[in-house]
Amino acid sequence: MGKNNLLKLPGLIDPHVHLRDPGSTEKEDFFTGTCAAVAGGYTAIIDMPNNPHPITTEEALSEKISLASRKIVCDVGFHFGASPSNYPVYKQIEAKVKGLKLYLDQTTGPLLIEDLEAILNIFQHWPGQKPILVHAEGVKVAMVLALSYLYRKPVHFCHISQKSEIELIKKAKEQGFLVTCEVTPHHLFLTQEDVKNLGGFGIMKPPLPSKRDQEALWENLAVIDLVASDHAPHTLAEKQSPQPPFGVPGLETTLPLLLTAVSEKRLTLERLVELTFLNPSRIFKIQQDPATSTEVDLQESYFIQGSELKTKCRWSPFQDWRVCGRVRRVTLRGQIVFEQGQVLVPPGFGRILY
Ligand code: DOR
Ligand code: ZN
Ligand code: ZN
C-alpha cells in the first residue's frame, strides 16, 4: 500500500482482446480499445486476428502493425491467424507475433478450421516455442491435447468454461504437457441463468456456463494460468438485434470484478497478480519496464455504468454491478498514461510488442 492508501500493482497484461481494427471500427478501434485498456489497469494487451479480412498473411499483419503503431496508448502485441493453407509463412511472421490463433469452433469471423489435414499442417509447421492459442470447446480440448503431445508444441487454451475441460487440462498438466489455459471474467461471474435478463448482452462464445461448470472453474483456480477479458465489443444496436453477434467487452470491468472477489475472500491478492500479470508475462514473454504500474483505490466502491466506459461500445454485461476498487493512476515507462478518468498521452504513445 503506497501513499494516499492506493494499492500499487504492476501494469496488467491481457493476452486476449479483439480491438476490431481494421474492418470493424464501428465497434472499437486501436485508440478507443487501448484507452479502455489503460482505464482498466492494463499496460500491455495482445490483439486477436479475427478481423473481417483476417490476419492470416504477412501483408495483413504488417498493415495492422503500422495502423496500430499510430493509434495505441498502451503496448500492443498480436496473434497471427491460422488458415487452412498459410503454414508456409509461419517462419517469416513468427518473430512479429506473440502466438498463433487457431479457431476450432464457430465464432465471430471466418477463421474456423475443421479439416484434420489442415490442422495437422498447422501443428507441424508452427515453429519455435511460442504458444498455439486455441478456441476449442468440449471434445476439441482432448484433440488439441493429443496434438500438443504428438507435435511437442505448447498450446494455450482460450476461455475454458466447462468442468470436463478444466479437469482434462489438470490431468494433462500433471503429466507434464506443454499446456496453459485462461478463463474469462464473464465465465467466472455470470451463468446461463443470467441470459434471461441479459438477452443479447449475455451471448458469447463459449456460452455462459451452468452453475456446476462455473463452480468447477472456481474450484480449479489453481489449474488456471491467467484471466483474460476476451474483450469482444459489438455495437449496442447489434446486441439488441434478433440475432446478436457473440462477445462482450471486458477490459474495464475485469480488474474491479477480481478485486471485489478478493474483498469477498474468493481469491487472494497474490493470486490476482499471478493471473493478470505474472503468468501472462511469462507465457507471452512480455518484460515490463520497472517504472510501470497501476494504482487502485480499494476503498472506493461504485456501480458499473456502460455509459462511463472508454470502449466504443459503451455497454457492459455487468451493468449496475457494485464493485470495489477504482483504477486511479496508470504509469507506463515513467509516464502517467491515465489518471482521474482521463487518458493523458497521445495516440502512438504505446509500443508494439514483438
Ligand atoms: O464471444 C466471442 N466473441 N467469442 C469469440 O471467440 C470471438 C469473439 C469476437 O471476436 O467477437
Ligand atoms: Zn474464442
Ligand atoms: Zn476471443
CSV table of C-alpha atoms and ligand atoms in Angstrom, one decimal:
chain,number,residue,atom,x,y,z
A,1,MET,CA,0.0,0.0,0.0
A,2,GLY,CA,1.6,3.3,-1.1
A,3,LYS,CA,0.8,6.9,-0.1
A,4,ASN,CA,-2.9,8.0,-0.3
A,5,ASN,CA,-4.0,4.5,0.5
A,6,LEU,CA,-3.6,3.5,-3.1
A,7,LEU,CA,-2.6,-0.2,-3.8
A,8,LYS,CA,0.2,-0.4,-6.3
A,9,LEU,CA,0.0,-3.2,-8.8
A,10,PRO,CA,2.1,-3.9,-11.9
A,11,GLY,CA,0.7,-2.7,-15.2
A,12,LEU,CA,-1.6,-5.6,-16.0
A,13,ILE,CA,-1.3,-7.8,-19.2
A,14,ASP,CA,-4.3,-9.1,-21.1
A,15,PRO,CA,-3.3,-11.6,-23.9
A,16,HIS,CA,-6.7,-11.9,-25.4
A,17,VAL,CA,-8.6,-8.9,-26.8
A,18,HIS,CA,-10.4,-8.0,-30.0
A,19,LEU,CA,-9.8,-4.4,-30.9
A,20,ARG,CA,-11.7,-4.7,-34.3
A,21,ASP,CA,-9.2,-2.5,-36.2
A,22,PRO,CA,-9.1,-2.6,-39.2
A,23,GLY,CA,-12.5,-3.5,-40.6
A,24,SER,CA,-15.0,-3.1,-37.7
A,25,THR,CA,-14.1,0.2,-36.3
A,26,GLU,CA,-17.8,1.0,-35.6
A,27,LYS,CA,-17.3,-1.5,-32.7
A,28,GLU,CA,-13.8,-0.4,-31.5
A,29,ASP,CA,-10.5,0.8,-32.8
A,30,PHE,CA,-6.9,0.8,-31.7
A,31,PHE,CA,-7.3,4.2,-29.9
A,32,THR,CA,-10.6,3.5,-28.1
A,33,GLY,CA,-9.6,-0.1,-27.3
A,34,THR,CA,-6.3,0.9,-25.8
A,35,CYS,CA,-8.0,3.8,-23.9
A,36,ALA,CA,-10.3,1.1,-22.4
A,37,ALA,CA,-7.2,-1.0,-21.6
A,38,VAL,CA,-5.5,1.7,-19.6
A,39,ALA,CA,-8.7,2.7,-17.9
A,40,GLY,CA,-9.0,-0.9,-16.8
A,41,GLY,CA,-5.4,-1.0,-15.4
A,42,TYR,CA,-3.7,-2.8,-18.4
A,43,THR,CA,-0.5,-1.5,-19.9
A,44,ALA,CA,0.0,-4.4,-22.4
A,45,ILE,CA,-2.5,-6.4,-24.4
A,46,ILE,CA,-2.5,-8.8,-27.3
A,47,ASP,CA,-4.9,-8.4,-30.2
A,48,MET,CA,-6.7,-11.3,-31.9
A,49,PRO,CA,-6.6,-11.9,-35.7
A,50,ASN,CA,-10.3,-12.4,-36.5
A,51,ASN,CA,-10.9,-9.2,-38.3
A,52,PRO,CA,-13.3,-9.2,-41.3
A,53,HIS,CA,-10.2,-9.6,-43.5
A,54,PRO,CA,-8.4,-11.9,-41.1
A,55,ILE,CA,-4.8,-11.5,-40.2
A,56,THR,CA,-3.6,-14.6,-41.9
A,57,THR,CA,-1.0,-13.1,-44.3
A,58,GLU,CA,2.3,-11.3,-43.9
A,59,GLU,CA,0.8,-8.2,-45.6
A,60,ALA,CA,-2.3,-8.1,-43.4
A,61,LEU,CA,-0.1,-8.4,-40.3
A,62,SER,CA,2.3,-5.6,-41.5
A,63,GLU,CA,-0.7,-3.3,-42.2
A,64,LYS,CA,-2.2,-4.0,-38.8
A,65,ILE,CA,1.1,-3.2,-37.1
A,66,SER,CA,1.6,0.1,-38.8
A,67,LEU,CA,-2.0,1.1,-38.3
A,68,ALA,CA,-1.8,0.3,-34.6
A,69,SER,CA,1.5,2.0,-34.0
A,70,ARG,CA,-0.1,5.4,-34.8
A,71,LYS,CA,-3.1,4.9,-32.6
A,72,ILE,CA,-2.3,3.0,-29.4
A,73,VAL,CA,-1.9,4.5,-25.9
A,74,CYS,CA,-0.6,1.3,-24.3
A,75,ASP,CA,1.6,-1.5,-25.6
A,76,VAL,CA,0.0,-4.0,-28.0
A,77,GLY,CA,1.2,-7.3,-29.4
A,78,PHE,CA,-0.5,-9.5,-32.0
A,79,HIS,CA,-1.6,-13.1,-32.5
A,80,PHE,CA,-1.4,-14.4,-36.1
A,81,GLY,CA,-4.5,-16.3,-37.5
A,82,ALA,CA,-4.1,-19.9,-38.7
A,83,SER,CA,-5.8,-20.5,-42.1
A,84,PRO,CA,-6.0,-24.0,-43.8
A,85,SER,CA,-3.1,-23.1,-46.1
A,86,ASN,CA,-1.0,-20.4,-44.6
A,87,TYR,CA,1.6,-22.5,-42.8
A,88,PRO,CA,4.3,-21.7,-45.3
A,89,VAL,CA,4.5,-18.1,-43.9
A,90,TYR,CA,4.9,-19.1,-40.3
A,91,LYS,CA,8.7,-18.9,-40.3
A,92,GLN,CA,8.6,-15.3,-41.7
A,93,ILE,CA,6.0,-13.9,-39.3
A,94,GLU,CA,6.8,-15.7,-36.1
A,95,ALA,CA,9.2,-13.0,-34.8
A,96,LYS,CA,6.5,-10.4,-35.2
A,97,VAL,CA,3.7,-12.1,-33.2
A,98,LYS,CA,3.1,-13.5,-29.7
A,99,GLY,CA,1.3,-16.6,-30.8
A,100,LEU,CA,-0.7,-18.4,-33.4
A,101,LYS,CA,-4.5,-18.4,-33.0
A,102,LEU,CA,-6.4,-21.5,-34.2
A,103,TYR,CA,-10.2,-21.5,-34.2
A,104,LEU,CA,-11.7,-25.0,-33.9
A,105,ASP,CA,-15.3,-23.8,-33.1
A,106,GLN,CA,-17.6,-21.3,-34.8
A,107,THR,CA,-17.4,-17.7,-33.6
A,108,THR,CA,-17.1,-14.1,-34.9
A,109,GLY,CA,-15.1,-14.0,-38.2
A,110,PRO,CA,-14.2,-16.5,-40.9
A,111,LEU,CA,-11.3,-18.4,-39.2
A,112,LEU,CA,-13.0,-21.7,-38.3
A,113,ILE,CA,-10.9,-24.8,-39.3
A,114,GLU,CA,-12.4,-28.3,-39.1
A,115,ASP,CA,-10.3,-30.2,-41.7
A,116,LEU,CA,-7.9,-32.6,-39.9
A,117,GLU,CA,-5.2,-32.4,-42.6
A,118,ALA,CA,-5.2,-28.6,-42.3
A,119,ILE,CA,-4.9,-28.8,-38.5
A,120,LEU,CA,-2.0,-31.3,-38.7
A,121,ASN,CA,-0.2,-29.0,-41.1
A,122,ILE,CA,-0.6,-26.1,-38.6
A,123,PHE,CA,0.8,-28.1,-35.7
A,124,GLN,CA,3.6,-29.5,-37.8
A,125,HIS,CA,4.8,-26.2,-39.3
A,126,TRP,CA,4.4,-23.7,-36.4
A,127,PRO,CA,8.0,-23.1,-35.5
A,128,GLY,CA,9.7,-22.5,-32.2
A,129,GLN,CA,8.1,-22.3,-28.8
A,130,LYS,CA,5.6,-19.5,-28.9
A,131,PRO,CA,2.1,-20.9,-28.0
A,132,ILE,CA,-0.6,-22.0,-30.3
A,133,LEU,CA,-3.7,-20.4,-28.8
A,134,VAL,CA,-6.9,-22.4,-29.4
A,135,HIS,CA,-10.6,-21.7,-29.4
A,136,ALA,CA,-11.6,-25.3,-28.5
A,137,GLU,CA,-14.8,-26.3,-26.8
A,138,GLY,CA,-15.6,-29.7,-25.2
A,139,VAL,CA,-14.2,-32.7,-27.1
A,140,LYS,CA,-11.9,-30.5,-29.2
A,141,VAL,CA,-9.9,-29.8,-26.0
A,142,ALA,CA,-9.0,-33.5,-25.9
A,143,MET,CA,-8.0,-33.4,-29.6
A,144,VAL,CA,-5.7,-30.4,-29.0
A,145,LEU,CA,-4.0,-32.1,-26.1
A,146,ALA,CA,-3.3,-35.1,-28.2
A,147,LEU,CA,-1.8,-32.8,-30.9
A,148,SER,CA,0.3,-30.8,-28.4
A,149,TYR,CA,1.7,-34.1,-27.1
A,150,LEU,CA,2.4,-35.6,-30.5
A,151,TYR,CA,3.9,-32.5,-32.1
A,152,ARG,CA,5.6,-31.2,-28.9
A,153,LYS,CA,4.1,-27.8,-29.3
A,154,PRO,CA,2.9,-25.5,-26.4
A,155,VAL,CA,-0.8,-24.8,-26.5
A,156,HIS,CA,-2.7,-22.2,-24.7
A,157,PHE,CA,-6.5,-22.8,-24.2
A,158,CYS,CA,-8.5,-19.7,-24.5
A,159,HIS,CA,-11.6,-19.1,-22.3
A,160,ILE,CA,-12.1,-22.5,-20.7
A,161,SER,CA,-15.7,-22.8,-19.5
A,162,GLN,CA,-16.6,-26.4,-18.6
A,163,LYS,CA,-15.9,-28.7,-15.7
A,164,SER,CA,-14.8,-31.6,-18.0
A,165,GLU,CA,-12.4,-29.2,-19.9
A,166,ILE,CA,-10.6,-27.9,-16.8
A,167,GLU,CA,-10.4,-31.5,-15.3
A,168,LEU,CA,-8.8,-32.7,-18.5
A,169,ILE,CA,-6.3,-29.8,-18.6
A,170,LYS,CA,-5.5,-30.6,-14.9
A,171,LYS,CA,-4.6,-34.2,-15.9
A,172,ALA,CA,-2.5,-33.0,-18.8
A,173,LYS,CA,-0.6,-30.6,-16.6
A,174,GLU,CA,0.0,-33.4,-14.1
A,175,GLN,CA,1.6,-35.4,-16.9
A,176,GLY,CA,3.9,-32.5,-17.9
A,177,PHE,CA,2.1,-31.5,-21.1
A,178,LEU,CA,3.1,-28.1,-22.6
A,179,VAL,CA,-0.3,-26.6,-21.8
A,180,THR,CA,-1.6,-23.4,-20.3
A,181,CYS,CA,-5.1,-22.0,-20.0
A,182,GLU,CA,-7.2,-18.9,-19.3
A,183,VAL,CA,-10.7,-18.2,-18.0
A,184,THR,CA,-12.7,-15.0,-18.7
A,185,PRO,CA,-14.5,-12.9,-16.0
A,186,HIS,CA,-17.9,-13.5,-17.7
A,187,HIS,CA,-17.5,-17.3,-17.3
A,188,LEU,CA,-16.4,-16.7,-13.6
A,189,PHE,CA,-19.1,-14.3,-12.7
A,190,LEU,CA,-22.2,-14.9,-15.0
A,191,THR,CA,-24.1,-18.1,-15.7
A,192,GLN,CA,-26.8,-19.4,-18.1
A,193,GLU,CA,-29.3,-18.1,-15.7
A,194,ASP,CA,-28.2,-14.5,-16.4
A,195,VAL,CA,-29.0,-14.9,-20.2
A,196,LYS,CA,-32.8,-14.4,-19.4
A,197,ASN,CA,-32.1,-10.9,-18.1
A,198,LEU,CA,-29.2,-10.0,-20.3
A,199,GLY,CA,-30.7,-11.0,-23.6
A,200,GLY,CA,-28.1,-10.3,-26.4
A,201,PHE,CA,-25.7,-8.9,-23.8
A,202,GLY,CA,-25.3,-12.5,-22.4
A,203,ILE,CA,-24.5,-14.0,-25.8
A,204,MET,CA,-20.9,-15.0,-26.3
A,205,LYS,CA,-18.6,-18.0,-27.3
A,206,PRO,CA,-18.2,-20.2,-25.4
A,207,PRO,CA,-21.7,-19.6,-24.0
A,208,LEU,CA,-22.2,-18.8,-20.3
A,209,PRO,CA,-21.7,-21.8,-18.1
A,210,SER,CA,-24.1,-23.7,-15.9
A,211,LYS,CA,-23.7,-23.1,-12.2
A,212,ARG,CA,-22.0,-26.5,-11.9
A,213,ASP,CA,-19.4,-25.7,-14.6
A,214,GLN,CA,-18.8,-22.3,-13.1
A,215,GLU,CA,-18.2,-23.9,-9.6
A,216,ALA,CA,-15.6,-26.2,-11.2
A,217,LEU,CA,-13.7,-23.2,-12.6
A,218,TRP,CA,-13.5,-21.6,-9.1
A,219,GLU,CA,-12.6,-24.9,-7.5
A,220,ASN,CA,-9.8,-25.4,-10.1
A,221,LEU,CA,-8.5,-21.9,-10.0
A,222,ALA,CA,-5.0,-23.4,-9.2
A,223,VAL,CA,-5.1,-25.1,-12.6
A,224,ILE,CA,-5.9,-21.8,-14.4
A,225,ASP,CA,-2.9,-19.8,-15.5
A,226,LEU,CA,-4.5,-16.4,-16.2
A,227,VAL,CA,-7.6,-14.4,-16.5
A,228,ALA,CA,-8.1,-12.8,-19.9
A,229,SER,CA,-11.0,-10.4,-20.7
A,230,ASP,CA,-11.7,-11.7,-24.2
A,231,HIS,CA,-12.7,-8.1,-24.8
A,232,ALA,CA,-15.1,-8.5,-27.8
A,233,PRO,CA,-17.1,-5.4,-28.3
A,234,HIS,CA,-20.1,-5.1,-30.6
A,235,THR,CA,-22.4,-2.1,-31.1
A,236,LEU,CA,-25.5,-1.7,-28.9
A,237,ALA,CA,-27.7,-2.0,-31.9
A,238,GLU,CA,-26.1,-5.3,-32.9
A,239,LYS,CA,-26.5,-6.7,-29.4
A,240,GLN,CA,-30.2,-5.6,-29.3
A,241,SER,CA,-31.0,-7.2,-32.7
A,242,PRO,CA,-32.8,-10.5,-33.1
A,243,GLN,CA,-29.5,-12.3,-34.0
A,244,PRO,CA,-26.9,-10.7,-31.7
A,245,PRO,CA,-23.2,-11.4,-32.5
A,246,PHE,CA,-21.0,-13.3,-30.0
A,247,GLY,CA,-19.0,-11.3,-27.5
A,248,VAL,CA,-18.8,-8.8,-24.6
A,249,PRO,CA,-16.4,-6.0,-23.7
A,250,GLY,CA,-14.3,-6.7,-20.6
A,251,LEU,CA,-11.1,-4.5,-20.4
A,252,GLU,CA,-12.6,-2.0,-17.9
A,253,THR,CA,-14.5,-4.5,-15.7
A,254,THR,CA,-12.1,-7.4,-15.2
A,255,LEU,CA,-9.9,-5.8,-12.5
A,256,PRO,CA,-12.7,-4.4,-10.4
A,257,LEU,CA,-14.6,-7.7,-10.6
A,258,LEU,CA,-11.4,-9.6,-9.4
A,259,LEU,CA,-10.7,-7.0,-6.7
A,260,THR,CA,-14.3,-7.4,-5.5
A,261,ALA,CA,-13.7,-11.2,-5.4
A,262,VAL,CA,-10.5,-10.5,-3.3
A,263,SER,CA,-12.6,-8.4,-0.9
A,264,GLU,CA,-15.0,-11.4,-0.6
A,265,LYS,CA,-12.1,-13.7,0.1
A,266,ARG,CA,-12.8,-15.8,-3.0
A,267,LEU,CA,-9.3,-15.1,-4.3
A,268,THR,CA,-6.1,-13.7,-2.7
A,269,LEU,CA,-4.4,-10.5,-4.0
A,270,GLU,CA,-1.2,-12.5,-4.6
A,271,ARG,CA,-3.2,-14.9,-6.9
A,272,LEU,CA,-4.8,-11.9,-8.7
A,273,VAL,CA,-1.4,-10.6,-9.6
A,274,GLU,CA,-0.3,-14.0,-10.8
A,275,LEU,CA,-3.5,-14.3,-13.0
A,276,THR,CA,-3.3,-10.8,-14.5
A,277,PHE,CA,0.4,-10.1,-14.7
A,278,LEU,CA,3.0,-12.7,-13.7
A,279,ASN,CA,1.6,-15.7,-15.7
A,280,PRO,CA,0.7,-13.7,-18.9
A,281,SER,CA,4.1,-12.1,-18.7
A,282,ARG,CA,5.9,-15.5,-18.5
A,283,ILE,CA,3.7,-17.3,-21.1
A,284,PHE,CA,3.8,-14.5,-23.7
A,285,LYS,CA,7.3,-13.2,-22.9
A,286,ILE,CA,6.4,-9.6,-22.0
A,287,GLN,CA,9.0,-7.9,-19.9
A,288,GLN,CA,7.7,-4.9,-18.0
A,289,ASP,CA,9.7,-1.7,-17.6
A,290,PRO,CA,10.1,-1.1,-13.8
A,291,ALA,CA,8.5,2.4,-14.0
A,292,THR,CA,5.2,0.8,-15.0
A,293,SER,CA,2.3,0.4,-12.5
A,294,THR,CA,-1.4,0.5,-11.9
A,295,GLU,CA,-2.6,2.2,-8.7
A,296,VAL,CA,-6.1,1.4,-7.4
A,297,ASP,CA,-8.2,2.7,-4.6
A,298,LEU,CA,-9.6,-0.3,-2.8
A,299,GLN,CA,-11.9,1.8,-0.6
A,300,GLU,CA,-13.9,3.1,-3.5
A,301,SER,CA,-16.9,1.1,-4.4
A,302,TYR,CA,-19.1,2.1,-7.4
A,303,PHE,CA,-21.7,0.7,-9.8
A,304,ILE,CA,-20.5,-0.3,-13.3
A,305,GLN,CA,-22.1,2.0,-15.9
A,306,GLY,CA,-21.7,1.2,-19.6
A,307,SER,CA,-22.1,4.9,-20.5
A,308,GLU,CA,-19.0,5.8,-18.4
A,309,LEU,CA,-16.7,3.3,-20.2
A,310,LYS,CA,-13.9,4.3,-22.7
A,311,THR,CA,-14.7,1.3,-25.0
A,312,LYS,CA,-16.6,2.5,-28.1
A,313,CYS,CA,-19.5,0.1,-27.5
A,314,ARG,CA,-20.3,1.7,-24.1
A,315,TRP,CA,-22.3,-1.1,-22.6
A,316,SER,CA,-21.4,-4.0,-20.2
A,317,PRO,CA,-22.9,-7.3,-19.2
A,318,PHE,CA,-22.1,-6.2,-15.7
A,319,GLN,CA,-24.2,-3.0,-15.9
A,320,ASP,CA,-25.2,-1.8,-12.3
A,321,TRP,CA,-23.0,-4.4,-10.6
A,322,ARG,CA,-21.5,-3.0,-7.4
A,323,VAL,CA,-17.7,-3.4,-7.4
A,324,CYS,CA,-14.9,-2.2,-5.2
A,325,GLY,CA,-11.5,-1.0,-6.4
A,326,ARG,CA,-11.2,2.0,-8.7
A,327,VAL,CA,-8.2,2.4,-11.1
A,328,ARG,CA,-6.8,5.8,-10.1
A,329,ARG,CA,-3.5,6.1,-12.0
A,330,VAL,CA,-1.7,4.1,-14.6
A,331,THR,CA,2.0,4.7,-15.3
A,332,LEU,CA,3.9,3.3,-18.3
A,333,ARG,CA,7.7,3.8,-18.6
A,334,GLY,CA,7.5,6.6,-16.1
A,335,GLN,CA,4.8,8.5,-17.9
A,336,ILE,CA,1.3,8.8,-16.4
A,337,VAL,CA,-1.0,7.5,-19.1
A,338,PHE,CA,-4.3,7.5,-17.2
A,339,GLU,CA,-5.4,9.5,-14.1
A,340,GLN,CA,-8.7,10.7,-12.7
A,341,GLY,CA,-10.6,9.1,-15.5
A,342,GLN,CA,-8.6,10.7,-18.3
A,343,VAL,CA,-6.2,9.3,-20.8
A,344,LEU,CA,-3.1,11.7,-20.7
A,345,VAL,CA,-1.0,10.5,-23.6
A,346,PRO,CA,-1.4,11.0,-27.4
A,347,PRO,CA,-2.2,8.2,-29.8
A,348,GLY,CA,1.1,6.5,-30.7
A,349,PHE,CA,2.5,6.6,-27.2
A,350,GLY,CA,2.2,2.8,-26.9
A,351,ARG,CA,4.7,0.5,-28.4
A,352,ILE,CA,4.3,-2.7,-30.5
A,353,LEU,CA,5.3,-5.8,-28.6
A,354,TYR,CA,7.2,-8.4,-30.6
B,1,DOR,O1,-17.7,-14.3,-27.8
B,1,DOR,C1,-16.8,-14.2,-28.6
B,1,DOR,N1,-16.5,-13.1,-29.3
B,1,DOR,N2,-16.0,-15.3,-28.7
B,1,DOR,C2,-15.0,-15.4,-29.6
B,1,DOR,O2,-14.4,-16.4,-29.6
B,1,DOR,C3,-14.8,-14.3,-30.5
B,1,DOR,C4,-15.3,-13.0,-30.0
B,1,DOR,C5,-15.4,-11.9,-31.1
B,1,DOR,O3,-14.4,-11.7,-31.8
B,1,DOR,O4,-16.5,-11.3,-31.2
B,2,ZN,ZN,-12.5,-17.6,-28.8
B,3,ZN,ZN,-11.7,-14.0,-28.2
